[in-house]
Amino acid sequence: MVRRLVIGAAGQLGIELVLRMQKEFGVESVDISDIRVPENDAAMRSKFLHLDATDEGALSKILEEGQYDEVYHLAAMLSATGEKKPLAAWDLNMQSLLNVLEAAKEGLIKRLFWPSSIAVFGPSTPKNRVPQDAPLDPTTVYGISKQAGEFWCRYYHEKYGVDVRSVRYPGLIGHRSVPGGGTTDYAVDIYHFAAKDEPYTCFLKADQALPMMYMDDAVRGTLELMGAPKSKITVRTSYNLGAMSFTPSEVGESIRQQRPQFELRYAPDQRQAIAASWPSSIDDSAANRDWGWQPRITIDDMTSLMLDAISTKNETFEH
Ligand code: AKB
């Protein structure tokens, strides 16, 4: 049995990845770790290990005991929170990555996944269908940490043969947990308000297009990348990964097809400047060529899935 460890399992992506791994490979095949206990009973069926990933000694101990084949290192501070605490963001994002890369170099991890982000792009990057090898030009501490992280990953691969794989996620949207401190969070929040028939005030401008992806696609893409033969992986910084591109006003329209009364207002804040520095769509042909990446979920599919799932959950809590 392939043994897996998810670090940062209590986060938005962590929960979803763990649930999918449990379903596909069995509860025993994945252990989960975080600095806080995940608020999800199903995820907690897996063995939980308390871990601050910046603590090199604690990480090594868990890895030595667990003998994992695959480690998914997701712990990070996102773009908006990172701007409030720049040095803490740098410390968490970089130190934890260097710890797992060192552990992989020492042979404690066979295959490592680490997420990068569209936050590596910036004002000098093309806005539309940004190519794989576009100039990186991050404007946030989070983006700078992802840019540096990408090159650390390639360095450990080239110097020490570490099998580390990565994608540049767009904004991720799912109903099981709420994101924490990102610029793309509005696209999750909006559905929670719409499901309660409440108006939503968006912190980005109506016409701010960004690359986005429904969680099922993100999880499937991650597992497909990790399942691909080593010989197929030609990008050792991080693969562009695309699915859809939309503006807040377009999500509002999609929601109104199902909830015609839905009211959307705008009050852009400091997150608008971050969003404006990012591209609006992604060219992911390298991921398609190397390991067959193809997104499946469209904006209207996503709206149905999100509203149905959140409404059902709300009804369960109300009764
Ligand atoms: C954020 O908004 O910070 C993240 C990201 C795009 O990496 N969702």
Tab-separated table of C-alpha atoms and ligand atoms in Angstrom:
chain	number	residue	atom	x	y	z
A	1	MET	CA	0.000	0.000	0.000
A	2	VAL	CA	1.264	3.470	-0.909
A	3	ARG	CA	1.543	5.483	2.331
A	4	ARG	CA	0.606	9.154	2.121
A	5	LEU	CA	0.903	12.131	4.473
A	6	VAL	CA	-0.964	15.408	3.947
A	7	ILE	CA	0.620	18.368	5.762
A	8	GLY	CA	-1.816	21.265	6.180
A	9	ALA	CA	-4.752	18.838	6.081
A	10	ALA	CA	-7.135	21.232	7.887
A	11	GLY	CA	-7.033	23.793	5.058
A	12	GLN	CA	-9.435	24.302	2.158
A	13	LEU	CA	-7.573	22.004	-0.248
A	14	GLY	CA	-6.266	19.647	2.444
A	15	ILE	CA	-9.714	18.471	3.535
A	16	GLU	CA	-10.810	17.777	-0.033
A	17	LEU	CA	-7.622	15.954	-0.952
A	18	VAL	CA	-7.821	13.758	2.150
A	19	LEU	CA	-11.473	12.825	1.527
A	20	ARG	CA	-10.681	11.892	-2.061
A	21	MET	CA	-7.651	9.817	-1.048
A	22	GLN	CA	-9.703	8.006	1.596
A	23	LYS	CA	-12.329	7.173	-1.030
A	24	GLU	CA	-9.888	6.115	-3.722
A	25	PHE	CA	-7.129	4.404	-1.743
A	26	GLY	CA	-8.652	3.701	1.705
A	27	VAL	CA	-8.649	5.520	5.048
A	28	GLU	CA	-5.497	3.684	6.138
A	29	SER	CA	-3.545	4.892	3.112
A	30	VAL	CA	-3.406	8.512	4.290
A	31	ASP	CA	-2.281	10.138	7.539
A	32	ILE	CA	-3.091	13.784	8.137
A	33	SER	CA	-1.238	16.525	9.948
A	34	ASP	CA	-1.734	20.170	10.780
A	35	ILE	CA	-1.087	22.711	13.480
A	36	ARG	CA	-4.873	22.623	14.213
A	37	VAL	CA	-7.335	19.717	14.251
A	38	PRO	CA	-9.382	19.528	10.998
A	39	GLU	CA	-13.056	20.353	11.570
A	40	ASN	CA	-14.255	17.462	9.468
A	41	ASP	CA	-15.262	14.142	11.052
A	42	ALA	CA	-14.769	12.153	7.860
A	43	ALA	CA	-11.236	13.483	7.349
A	44	MET	CA	-10.473	12.687	10.987
A	45	ARG	CA	-11.024	8.949	10.339
A	46	SER	CA	-7.405	9.035	9.153
A	47	LYS	CA	-4.619	9.122	11.729
A	48	PHE	CA	-4.058	12.733	12.838
A	49	LEU	CA	-0.588	13.957	13.787
A	50	HIS	CA	-0.139	17.384	15.290
A	51	LEU	CA	2.650	19.162	13.370
A	52	ASP	CA	4.104	22.624	12.969
A	53	ALA	CA	5.819	22.126	9.603
A	54	THR	CA	8.398	24.835	10.364
A	55	ASP	CA	9.742	22.562	13.136
A	56	GLU	CA	12.343	20.470	11.311
A	57	GLY	CA	12.864	18.026	14.186
A	58	ALA	CA	9.157	17.330	14.658
A	59	LEU	CA	8.722	16.828	10.907
A	60	SER	CA	11.659	14.388	10.668
A	61	LYS	CA	10.294	12.356	13.584
A	62	ILE	CA	6.870	12.004	11.932
A	63	LEU	CA	8.449	11.083	8.593
A	64	GLU	CA	10.824	8.535	10.139
A	65	GLU	CA	7.964	6.867	12.012
A	66	GLY	CA	5.478	6.986	9.136
A	67	GLN	CA	7.736	5.776	6.290
A	68	TYR	CA	5.629	7.635	3.720
A	69	ASP	CA	5.865	7.167	-0.025
A	70	GLU	CA	4.105	10.418	-0.854
A	71	VAL	CA	3.915	13.697	1.065
A	72	TYR	CA	1.569	16.535	0.101
A	73	HIS	CA	2.858	19.706	1.738
A	74	LEU	CA	0.014	22.234	1.638
A	75	ALA	CA	0.660	24.382	4.719
A	76	ALA	CA	0.979	28.052	3.701
A	77	MET	CA	-0.192	31.576	4.402
A	78	LEU	CA	-2.198	32.898	1.423
A	79	SER	CA	-1.947	36.191	-0.446
A	80	ALA	CA	-4.210	38.571	1.493
A	81	THR	CA	-3.178	37.453	5.000
A	82	GLY	CA	0.447	37.357	3.862
A	83	GLU	CA	0.314	41.077	3.079
A	84	LYS	CA	-0.728	41.739	6.697
A	85	LYS	CA	2.061	39.565	8.106
A	86	PRO	CA	4.836	39.546	5.454
A	87	LEU	CA	7.662	38.109	7.546
A	88	ALA	CA	5.470	35.465	9.164
A	89	ALA	CA	4.226	34.456	5.685
A	90	TRP	CA	7.784	34.179	4.373
A	91	ASP	CA	8.866	32.186	7.409
A	92	LEU	CA	5.985	29.688	7.252
A	93	ASN	CA	5.943	29.292	3.469
A	94	MET	CA	9.710	28.981	2.963
A	95	GLN	CA	10.898	27.228	6.111
A	96	SER	CA	8.285	24.493	5.888
A	97	LEU	CA	9.115	23.898	2.206
A	98	LEU	CA	12.858	23.732	2.881
A	99	ASN	CA	12.165	21.260	5.698
A	100	VAL	CA	10.258	18.856	3.454
A	101	LEU	CA	12.786	19.229	0.617
A	102	GLU	CA	15.627	18.404	3.040
A	103	ALA	CA	13.682	15.399	4.332
A	104	ALA	CA	13.152	14.211	0.749
A	105	LYS	CA	16.875	14.663	0.046
A	106	GLU	CA	17.594	12.480	3.102
A	107	GLY	CA	15.364	9.757	1.616
A	108	LEU	CA	12.460	10.228	4.066
A	109	ILE	CA	9.969	11.016	1.253
A	110	LYS	CA	9.835	9.223	-2.110
A	111	ARG	CA	7.577	11.667	-3.933
A	112	LEU	CA	6.650	15.184	-2.827
A	113	PHE	CA	3.809	17.483	-3.880
A	114	TRP	CA	3.997	21.209	-3.202
A	115	PRO	CA	1.512	23.769	-4.532
A	116	SER	CA	2.486	26.947	-6.309
A	117	SER	CA	-0.045	29.556	-7.433
A	118	ILE	CA	-1.010	32.088	-10.088
A	119	ALA	CA	0.381	34.571	-7.531
A	120	VAL	CA	3.833	34.022	-9.118
A	121	PHE	CA	2.611	36.147	-12.028
A	122	GLY	CA	2.402	39.928	-12.014
A	123	PRO	CA	2.116	43.158	-13.986
A	124	SER	CA	4.668	42.229	-16.670
A	125	THR	CA	3.074	38.817	-17.320
A	126	PRO	CA	0.659	38.491	-20.279
A	127	LYS	CA	-2.948	38.774	-19.014
A	128	ASN	CA	-4.560	36.187	-21.236
A	129	ARG	CA	-3.569	32.545	-21.596
A	130	VAL	CA	-0.339	33.219	-19.728
A	131	PRO	CA	2.233	30.754	-21.106
A	132	GLN	CA	4.115	28.177	-19.014
A	133	ASP	CA	7.404	30.015	-19.361
A	134	ALA	CA	6.047	33.561	-18.876
A	135	PRO	CA	8.176	35.908	-16.756
A	136	LEU	CA	7.402	35.566	-13.066
A	137	ASP	CA	6.720	38.928	-11.458
A	138	PRO	CA	5.047	38.471	-8.053
A	139	THR	CA	3.787	41.523	-6.171
A	140	THR	CA	2.834	39.825	-2.872
A	141	VAL	CA	4.960	38.103	-0.235
A	142	TYR	CA	2.904	34.966	-0.875
A	143	GLY	CA	3.746	35.198	-4.593
A	144	ILE	CA	7.427	35.831	-3.864
A	145	SER	CA	7.486	32.763	-1.597
A	146	LYS	CA	5.858	30.680	-4.347
A	147	GLN	CA	8.319	31.941	-6.957
A	148	ALA	CA	11.310	31.169	-4.724
A	149	GLY	CA	9.713	27.829	-3.783
A	150	GLU	CA	9.381	26.816	-7.435
A	151	PHE	CA	13.097	27.334	-7.970
A	152	TRP	CA	13.994	25.546	-4.738
A	153	CYS	CA	11.943	22.573	-5.981
A	154	ARG	CA	13.815	22.521	-9.279
A	155	TYR	CA	17.127	22.907	-7.455
A	156	TYR	CA	16.467	19.897	-5.195
A	157	HIS	CA	15.354	17.859	-8.187
A	158	GLU	CA	18.394	18.716	-10.297
A	159	LYS	CA	21.004	18.595	-7.513
A	160	TYR	CA	19.718	15.741	-5.388
A	161	GLY	CA	17.221	13.889	-7.597
A	162	VAL	CA	14.257	14.750	-5.340
A	163	ASP	CA	10.992	13.791	-7.079
A	164	VAL	CA	9.044	16.945	-6.272
A	165	ARG	CA	6.038	17.897	-8.379
A	166	SER	CA	3.998	21.084	-8.406
A	167	VAL	CA	1.144	22.994	-10.038
A	168	ARG	CA	0.268	26.684	-10.068
A	169	TYR	CA	-3.278	26.572	-8.741
A	170	PRO	CA	-5.777	29.211	-9.786
A	171	GLY	CA	-8.425	30.296	-7.221
A	172	LEU	CA	-9.981	27.121	-5.802
A	173	ILE	CA	-13.691	26.796	-5.118
A	174	GLY	CA	-15.289	24.102	-2.994
A	175	HIS	CA	-18.173	23.743	-0.543
A	176	ARG	CA	-16.650	21.578	2.194
A	177	SER	CA	-14.540	24.228	3.839
A	178	VAL	CA	-13.918	27.926	3.552
A	179	PRO	CA	-10.599	29.293	2.313
A	180	GLY	CA	-8.475	31.388	4.638
A	181	GLY	CA	-6.985	34.708	3.632
A	182	GLY	CA	-6.832	34.503	-0.180
A	183	THR	CA	-7.676	37.066	-2.867
A	184	THR	CA	-9.911	34.607	-4.720
A	185	ASP	CA	-11.993	33.761	-1.593
A	186	TYR	CA	-14.948	35.826	-2.834
A	187	ALA	CA	-15.805	33.051	-5.288
A	188	VAL	CA	-16.493	30.712	-2.345
A	189	ASP	CA	-18.125	33.265	-0.017
A	190	ILE	CA	-20.573	34.363	-2.708
A	191	TYR	CA	-22.195	30.910	-2.823
A	192	HIS	CA	-22.655	30.784	0.956
A	193	PHE	CA	-24.581	34.073	0.834
A	194	ALA	CA	-26.582	33.061	-2.250
A	195	ALA	CA	-27.561	29.734	-0.643
A	196	LYS	CA	-29.016	31.685	2.324
A	197	ASP	CA	-30.801	34.108	-0.039
A	198	GLU	CA	-28.718	36.965	1.335
A	199	PRO	CA	-27.055	39.750	-0.704
A	200	TYR	CA	-23.282	39.535	-1.089
A	201	THR	CA	-20.813	42.428	-1.144
A	202	CYS	CA	-17.796	41.512	-3.251
A	203	PHE	CA	-14.332	42.842	-2.354
A	204	LEU	CA	-13.200	42.790	-6.006
A	205	LYS	CA	-14.470	44.888	-8.915
A	206	ALA	CA	-17.338	43.545	-11.016
A	207	ASP	CA	-15.155	43.042	-14.101
A	208	GLN	CA	-12.015	41.588	-12.458
A	209	ALA	CA	-11.448	38.326	-14.373
A	210	LEU	CA	-9.294	35.683	-12.667
A	211	PRO	CA	-8.393	32.050	-13.364
A	212	MET	CA	-10.496	29.737	-11.164
A	213	MET	CA	-11.064	26.021	-10.674
A	214	TYR	CA	-13.657	23.825	-8.982
A	215	MET	CA	-12.209	21.667	-6.230
A	216	ASP	CA	-12.960	18.298	-7.881
A	217	ASP	CA	-10.819	19.295	-10.858
A	218	ALA	CA	-8.034	20.551	-8.562
A	219	VAL	CA	-7.952	17.322	-6.548
A	220	ARG	CA	-8.116	15.117	-9.647
A	221	GLY	CA	-5.329	17.131	-11.322
A	222	THR	CA	-3.137	16.837	-8.235
A	223	LEU	CA	-3.558	13.065	-8.058
A	224	GLU	CA	-3.037	12.697	-11.811
A	225	LEU	CA	0.228	14.631	-11.599
A	226	MET	CA	1.401	12.512	-8.664
A	227	GLY	CA	0.399	9.308	-10.452
A	228	ALA	CA	2.230	10.184	-13.692
A	229	PRO	CA	5.441	8.303	-14.558
A	230	LYS	CA	8.557	10.235	-13.557
A	231	SER	CA	9.762	10.285	-17.160
A	232	LYS	CA	6.722	12.360	-18.186
A	233	ILE	CA	7.445	15.236	-15.799
A	234	THR	CA	9.415	17.819	-17.762
A	235	VAL	CA	8.546	20.876	-15.649
A	236	ARG	CA	10.256	20.803	-12.249
A	237	THR	CA	9.366	24.347	-11.208
A	238	SER	CA	5.555	24.210	-11.393
A	239	TYR	CA	2.951	23.457	-14.069
A	240	ASN	CA	0.374	26.036	-15.149
A	241	LEU	CA	-3.047	24.561	-14.401
A	242	GLY	CA	-6.168	26.129	-15.889
A	243	ALA	CA	-9.894	25.461	-15.860
A	244	MET	CA	-12.083	28.570	-16.176
A	245	SER	CA	-11.825	32.326	-16.099
A	246	PHE	CA	-14.612	34.550	-14.801
A	247	THR	CA	-15.436	37.885	-13.197
A	248	PRO	CA	-17.529	38.437	-10.044
A	249	SER	CA	-20.336	39.747	-12.238
A	250	GLU	CA	-20.298	36.534	-14.298
A	251	VAL	CA	-20.596	34.376	-11.156
A	252	GLY	CA	-23.504	36.601	-10.108
A	253	GLU	CA	-25.182	35.929	-13.491
A	254	SER	CA	-24.595	32.197	-13.149
A	255	ILE	CA	-26.143	32.235	-9.647
A	256	ARG	CA	-29.132	34.288	-10.854
A	257	GLN	CA	-29.993	31.551	-13.358
A	258	GLN	CA	-30.929	29.493	-10.291
A	259	ARG	CA	-31.698	32.205	-7.724
A	260	PRO	CA	-33.135	35.127	-9.743
A	261	GLN	CA	-33.439	37.339	-6.623
A	262	PHE	CA	-29.712	37.133	-5.809
A	263	GLU	CA	-28.258	40.576	-5.165
A	264	LEU	CA	-24.563	41.335	-5.717
A	265	ARG	CA	-22.890	44.551	-4.538
A	266	TYR	CA	-19.310	45.729	-4.812
A	267	ALA	CA	-16.940	47.357	-2.315
A	268	PRO	CA	-13.405	46.714	-3.626
A	269	ASP	CA	-10.731	46.731	-0.928
A	270	GLN	CA	-6.948	46.207	-0.859
A	271	ARG	CA	-7.378	42.725	-2.393
A	272	GLN	CA	-8.448	44.348	-5.694
A	273	ALA	CA	-4.866	45.539	-6.347
A	274	ILE	CA	-3.556	42.003	-5.831
A	275	ALA	CA	-6.191	40.562	-8.183
A	276	ALA	CA	-5.409	43.238	-10.795
A	277	SER	CA	-1.763	42.143	-10.857
A	278	TRP	CA	-2.691	38.512	-11.689
A	279	PRO	CA	-3.502	37.134	-15.149
A	280	SER	CA	-7.079	36.402	-16.147
A	281	SER	CA	-6.512	33.065	-17.870
A	282	ILE	CA	-3.896	30.335	-18.091
A	283	ASP	CA	-2.300	28.331	-20.898
A	284	ASP	CA	-1.944	24.856	-19.413
A	285	SER	CA	-0.865	23.019	-22.573
A	286	ALA	CA	2.368	21.751	-20.927
A	287	ALA	CA	0.339	19.917	-18.249
A	288	ASN	CA	-1.922	18.545	-20.976
A	289	ARG	CA	1.029	17.380	-23.082
A	290	ASP	CA	3.005	15.795	-20.210
A	291	TRP	CA	0.339	14.113	-18.084
A	292	GLY	CA	-2.944	14.585	-19.906
A	293	TRP	CA	-4.456	17.400	-17.805
A	294	GLN	CA	-7.979	18.406	-18.814
A	295	PRO	CA	-10.454	20.377	-16.693
A	296	ARG	CA	-14.064	19.174	-16.597
A	297	ILE	CA	-16.179	21.560	-14.536
A	298	THR	CA	-17.660	24.738	-16.061
A	299	ILE	CA	-18.927	27.794	-14.178
A	300	ASP	CA	-22.579	26.708	-14.425
A	301	ASP	CA	-21.759	23.129	-13.312
A	302	MET	CA	-19.945	24.658	-10.377
A	303	THR	CA	-22.850	26.926	-9.457
A	304	SER	CA	-25.255	23.950	-9.321
A	305	LEU	CA	-22.818	21.834	-7.307
A	306	MET	CA	-22.031	24.632	-4.836
A	307	LEU	CA	-25.619	25.804	-4.275
A	308	ASP	CA	-26.987	22.254	-3.915
A	309	ALA	CA	-24.272	21.168	-1.486
A	310	ILE	CA	-24.399	24.310	0.692
A	311	SER	CA	-28.218	24.420	0.757
A	312	THR	CA	-28.399	20.751	1.791
A	313	LYS	CA	-25.856	21.361	4.555
A	314	ASN	CA	-27.755	24.449	5.781
A	315	GLU	CA	-31.056	22.481	5.855
A	316	THR	CA	-29.420	19.671	7.843
A	317	PHE	CA	-28.166	22.164	10.434
A	318	GLU	CA	-31.542	23.944	10.647
A	319	HIS	CA	-33.478	20.730	11.445
B	1	AKB	C1	-5.055	33.322	-3.016
B	1	AKB	O1	-6.011	33.995	-3.418
B	1	AKB	O2	-4.136	33.771	-2.321
B	1	AKB	C2	-4.985	31.874	-3.429
B	1	AKB	C3	-4.155	31.676	-4.653
B	1	AKB	C4	-4.643	32.170	-5.946
B	1	AKB	O3	-3.106	31.101	-4.581
B	1	AKB	N1	-6.304	31.354	-3.629
